[in-house]
Coordinates of C-alpha atoms in Angstrom, one line a residue:
Chain L
M1 CA 0.0 0.0 0.0
L2 CA 1.1 3.5 -0.8
G3 CA 0.3 6.9 0.5
N4 CA 0.9 10.4 -0.7
D5 CA -0.1 14.0 0.1
I6 CA 0.5 17.2 -1.6
V7 CA 0.3 20.7 -0.1
D8 CA 0.0 23.7 -2.3
L9 CA 2.0 26.2 -0.2
D10 CA 0.4 29.3 -1.8
L11 CA -3.0 28.0 -1.0
A12 CA -2.0 26.8 2.5
K13 CA -0.9 30.4 3.2
I14 CA -4.3 31.8 2.6
Q15 CA -6.4 28.7 3.7
S16 CA -4.8 28.1 7.0
N17 CA -3.4 30.3 9.7
W18 CA -1.3 27.9 11.7
R19 CA -0.3 30.7 14.0
R20 CA -3.8 30.9 15.3
K21 CA -4.0 30.3 19.1
N22 CA -4.1 26.6 20.0
Y23 CA -3.9 25.5 16.4
L24 CA -0.6 23.7 16.6
D25 CA -1.4 22.2 19.9
K26 CA -4.5 20.5 18.4
I27 CA -2.4 18.7 15.7
F28 CA 1.2 18.4 16.6
T29 CA 2.9 16.5 19.4
S30 CA 5.2 18.5 21.8
K31 CA 8.2 17.0 19.9
E32 CA 6.8 18.3 16.5
Q33 CA 6.0 21.6 18.1
S34 CA 9.6 22.1 19.1
L35 CA 10.8 21.1 15.5
I36 CA 8.5 23.9 14.2
A37 CA 9.7 26.4 16.8
S38 CA 13.3 25.8 16.0
A39 CA 13.0 25.5 12.2
N40 CA 14.6 28.0 9.9
K41 CA 11.5 28.0 7.8
P42 CA 8.6 27.2 10.2
D43 CA 6.0 27.3 7.4
E44 CA 7.8 24.6 5.6
M45 CA 8.1 22.5 8.7
V46 CA 4.4 22.8 9.5
W47 CA 3.3 21.6 6.1
R48 CA 6.0 19.0 5.8
L49 CA 4.9 17.4 9.1
W50 CA 1.3 17.8 8.0
S51 CA 1.9 16.1 4.7
M52 CA 3.8 13.3 6.5
K53 CA 0.8 12.7 8.8
E54 CA -1.7 12.8 5.9
S55 CA 0.2 10.4 3.7
A56 CA 0.7 7.9 6.5
Y57 CA -3.0 8.2 7.6
K58 CA -4.1 7.4 4.1
I59 CA -2.4 4.0 4.3
H60 CA -3.4 3.3 7.9
N61 CA -7.0 4.2 7.2
R62 CA -7.2 1.7 4.3
K63 CA -5.4 -0.9 6.3
T64 CA -7.5 -0.7 9.5
G65 CA -10.8 0.8 8.1
I66 CA -10.6 3.3 11.0
R67 CA -11.6 6.8 10.0
D68 CA -11.0 9.6 12.5
F69 CA -9.4 13.0 12.9
A70 CA -6.7 12.5 15.5
P71 CA -3.7 14.2 13.9
K72 CA -1.8 14.3 17.3
R73 CA -1.8 10.5 17.6
L74 CA 0.2 10.4 14.3
S75 CA 3.7 11.0 15.7
C76 CA 6.3 12.2 13.2
T77 CA 10.1 11.8 13.4
V78 CA 12.1 13.7 10.9
Y79 CA 15.4 12.4 9.5
V80 CA 18.0 13.9 7.2
D81 CA 17.5 14.2 3.4
D82 CA 13.8 14.6 3.7
Y83 CA 13.2 11.1 5.1
G84 CA 10.9 10.5 8.1
E85 CA 8.6 8.2 9.8
V86 CA 5.2 8.3 11.2
D87 CA 4.0 6.2 14.2
I88 CA 0.3 5.5 14.4
N89 CA -0.4 3.4 17.4
G90 CA 2.7 1.4 16.9
Y91 CA 2.3 1.0 13.2
I92 CA 5.3 2.7 11.5
Y93 CA 5.0 4.3 8.1
F94 CA 8.2 5.5 6.3
T95 CA 8.0 8.8 4.5
R96 CA 10.1 10.9 2.0
S97 CA 9.2 14.5 1.4
N98 CA 9.9 16.6 -1.7
V99 CA 10.1 20.2 -0.5
Q100 CA 9.8 22.8 -3.3
A101 CA 9.2 26.6 -3.2
S102 CA 5.6 26.2 -4.2
F103 CA 4.6 22.8 -2.9
I104 CA 5.5 20.0 -0.5
H105 CA 4.8 16.4 -1.5
T106 CA 5.3 13.4 0.8
I107 CA 5.1 9.7 -0.2
A108 CA 4.6 7.0 2.4
A109 CA 5.1 3.2 2.6
P110 CA 4.8 0.6 5.4
V111 CA 8.2 -0.8 4.3
Y112 CA 11.2 1.4 4.0
D113 CA 12.7 -0.2 0.9
N114 CA 9.4 0.4 -1.0
L115 CA 9.9 4.2 -0.9
E116 CA 12.5 3.8 -3.6
K117 CA 10.1 1.9 -5.8
I118 CA 7.3 4.5 -5.8
K119 CA 6.7 6.3 -9.1
V120 CA 5.4 9.9 -8.6
A121 CA 3.5 12.1 -11.1
I122 CA 2.7 15.7 -10.1
Y123 CA 0.5 17.9 -12.4
E124 CA -0.1 21.5 -12.1
L125 CA -3.3 23.2 -13.3
P126 CA -4.5 23.5 -16.1
D127 CA -2.6 20.3 -17.0
H128 CA -4.4 17.8 -14.9
P129 CA -5.1 14.6 -16.9
V130 CA -8.9 14.1 -16.9
D131 CA -8.6 10.3 -17.2
Y132 CA -6.0 9.7 -14.5
K133 CA -8.2 7.2 -12.7
R134 CA -7.8 4.9 -15.6
T135 CA -4.0 4.6 -14.8
N136 CA -4.9 3.1 -11.4
P137 CA -2.8 5.2 -9.1
G138 CA -2.1 3.7 -5.7
C139 CA -3.0 7.0 -4.0
V140 CA -4.4 10.3 -5.2
S141 CA -3.8 13.7 -3.5
H142 CA -5.3 17.1 -4.7
H143 CA -4.6 20.5 -3.2
G144 CA -4.9 23.9 -4.9
Q145 CA -3.0 23.9 -8.2
Y146 CA -1.7 20.3 -7.8
L147 CA -2.7 16.8 -8.5
A148 CA -0.2 14.2 -7.2
L149 CA -0.4 10.4 -8.1
V150 CA 1.7 7.6 -6.9
Y151 CA 2.1 4.1 -8.4
Chain V
M1 CA -29.5 25.2 23.1
N2 CA -31.5 22.3 21.5
K3 CA -30.1 20.2 18.7
E4 CA -31.6 22.3 15.9
E5 CA -30.1 25.5 17.4
I6 CA -26.7 23.8 17.6
I7 CA -26.8 22.6 14.0
E8 CA -27.8 26.1 12.9
A9 CA -24.9 27.6 14.8
L10 CA -22.6 24.9 13.4
K11 CA -23.6 25.8 9.8
T12 CA -22.5 29.3 10.3
I13 CA -19.1 28.1 11.5
I14 CA -18.6 25.6 8.7
E15 CA -19.6 27.8 5.8
P16 CA -16.3 29.7 5.3
Y17 CA -14.4 26.5 5.0
S18 CA -16.3 24.9 2.1
E19 CA -16.5 26.2 -1.5
D20 CA -19.2 23.7 -2.4
A21 CA -22.3 26.0 -2.3
A22 CA -24.7 23.2 -3.4
A23 CA -23.5 20.9 -0.6
L24 CA -23.7 23.7 2.0
A25 CA -27.2 24.4 1.0
Q26 CA -28.1 20.8 1.8
I27 CA -26.3 20.4 5.1
D28 CA -28.1 18.1 7.5
E29 CA -27.1 15.8 10.4
N30 CA -25.5 13.2 8.1
T31 CA -23.3 15.7 6.2
D32 CA -19.6 14.6 6.3
F33 CA -17.2 17.6 6.4
I34 CA -14.6 16.0 4.1
K35 CA -16.7 13.7 1.8
D36 CA -19.7 16.0 1.3
L37 CA -18.5 19.5 1.9
K38 CA -14.9 18.9 0.5
I39 CA -13.4 20.7 3.5
N40 CA -9.6 20.6 3.6
S41 CA -8.5 18.5 6.6
A42 CA -6.2 21.3 7.9
N43 CA -9.3 23.4 8.1
L44 CA -11.0 20.8 10.4
V45 CA -8.8 22.1 13.1
D46 CA -10.2 25.6 12.5
I47 CA -13.8 24.2 12.9
V48 CA -12.8 22.6 16.2
L49 CA -11.2 25.9 17.4
D50 CA -14.3 27.9 16.2
V51 CA -16.6 25.5 18.0
E52 CA -14.6 25.8 21.2
E53 CA -14.8 29.6 21.0
K54 CA -18.5 29.9 20.0
F55 CA -19.8 27.4 22.5
N56 CA -17.2 28.2 25.2
I57 CA -16.3 24.5 25.6
E58 CA -13.0 22.6 25.4
I59 CA -12.7 19.7 22.9
D60 CA -10.3 17.0 24.0
N61 CA -8.4 14.8 21.4
D62 CA -10.8 11.9 21.7
S63 CA -13.8 14.1 21.0
M64 CA -12.0 15.8 18.1
A65 CA -11.2 12.4 16.5
K66 CA -15.0 11.9 16.0
M67 CA -15.7 15.3 14.6
L68 CA -16.1 14.3 10.9
T69 CA -19.8 14.8 10.6
V70 CA -22.4 17.4 11.6
K71 CA -24.1 14.7 13.8
A72 CA -21.0 13.7 15.7
T73 CA -20.0 17.3 16.2
A74 CA -23.5 18.4 17.4
E75 CA -23.5 15.5 19.9
I76 CA -20.1 16.5 21.3
I77 CA -21.2 20.2 21.6
A78 CA -24.4 19.1 23.5
Q79 CA -22.5 16.8 25.8
K80 CA -19.7 19.4 26.6
S81 CA -22.2 22.2 27.1
K82 CA -24.2 20.2 29.4
A83 CA -21.1 19.2 31.4
N84 CA -20.2 23.0 31.6
A85 CA -23.7 23.9 32.9
G86 CA -23.7 21.0 35.5

């Protein structure tokens, strides 16, 4: 199983004010909050962690059938070179994030070695293929200008 | 506040986070924030914070986990408001 999540950073800027009182505390563990507080680019860290959680949740949700909104129970660890892992109740999902100026895209897999095998396609409006579902992507993520597919 | 009043107040909170006017017009108890209203999951946090402010309640993580539909959210609001009053 594969997961992926894309964040359009320009849209995130207007759609979400993470500096709002109590916002970070609702979704990030204390460890994640210190990563954000000490980051050179806090916006980037917020959305990187968020896309890690979302991409891992998408696998976990399909695997367990559990649907809930408990972002704080998804605990992220960030490693060098954009790698990371997300712990959801003891299930570990490995992630790799692609951080660009205008978007952040994270892929997730339950087995570390599978990360290297994932094929990624990212499309920007207006160039979204209309028939992408026929290509049977393993996971689909939309946000703002972007459509991200993984195989 | 009775259930209908809670749902009305909730509609006002939800509106700014959905661009799907048709789905907003048809909000009822069974409406799902993500599936029906296409609300971005990062904005669910804003809804939780707005609910806390509007109803003067505190929503713990276990309650927040259930807040994916109008029905579940209205139930949590009713339950927490009652606890406050008591």
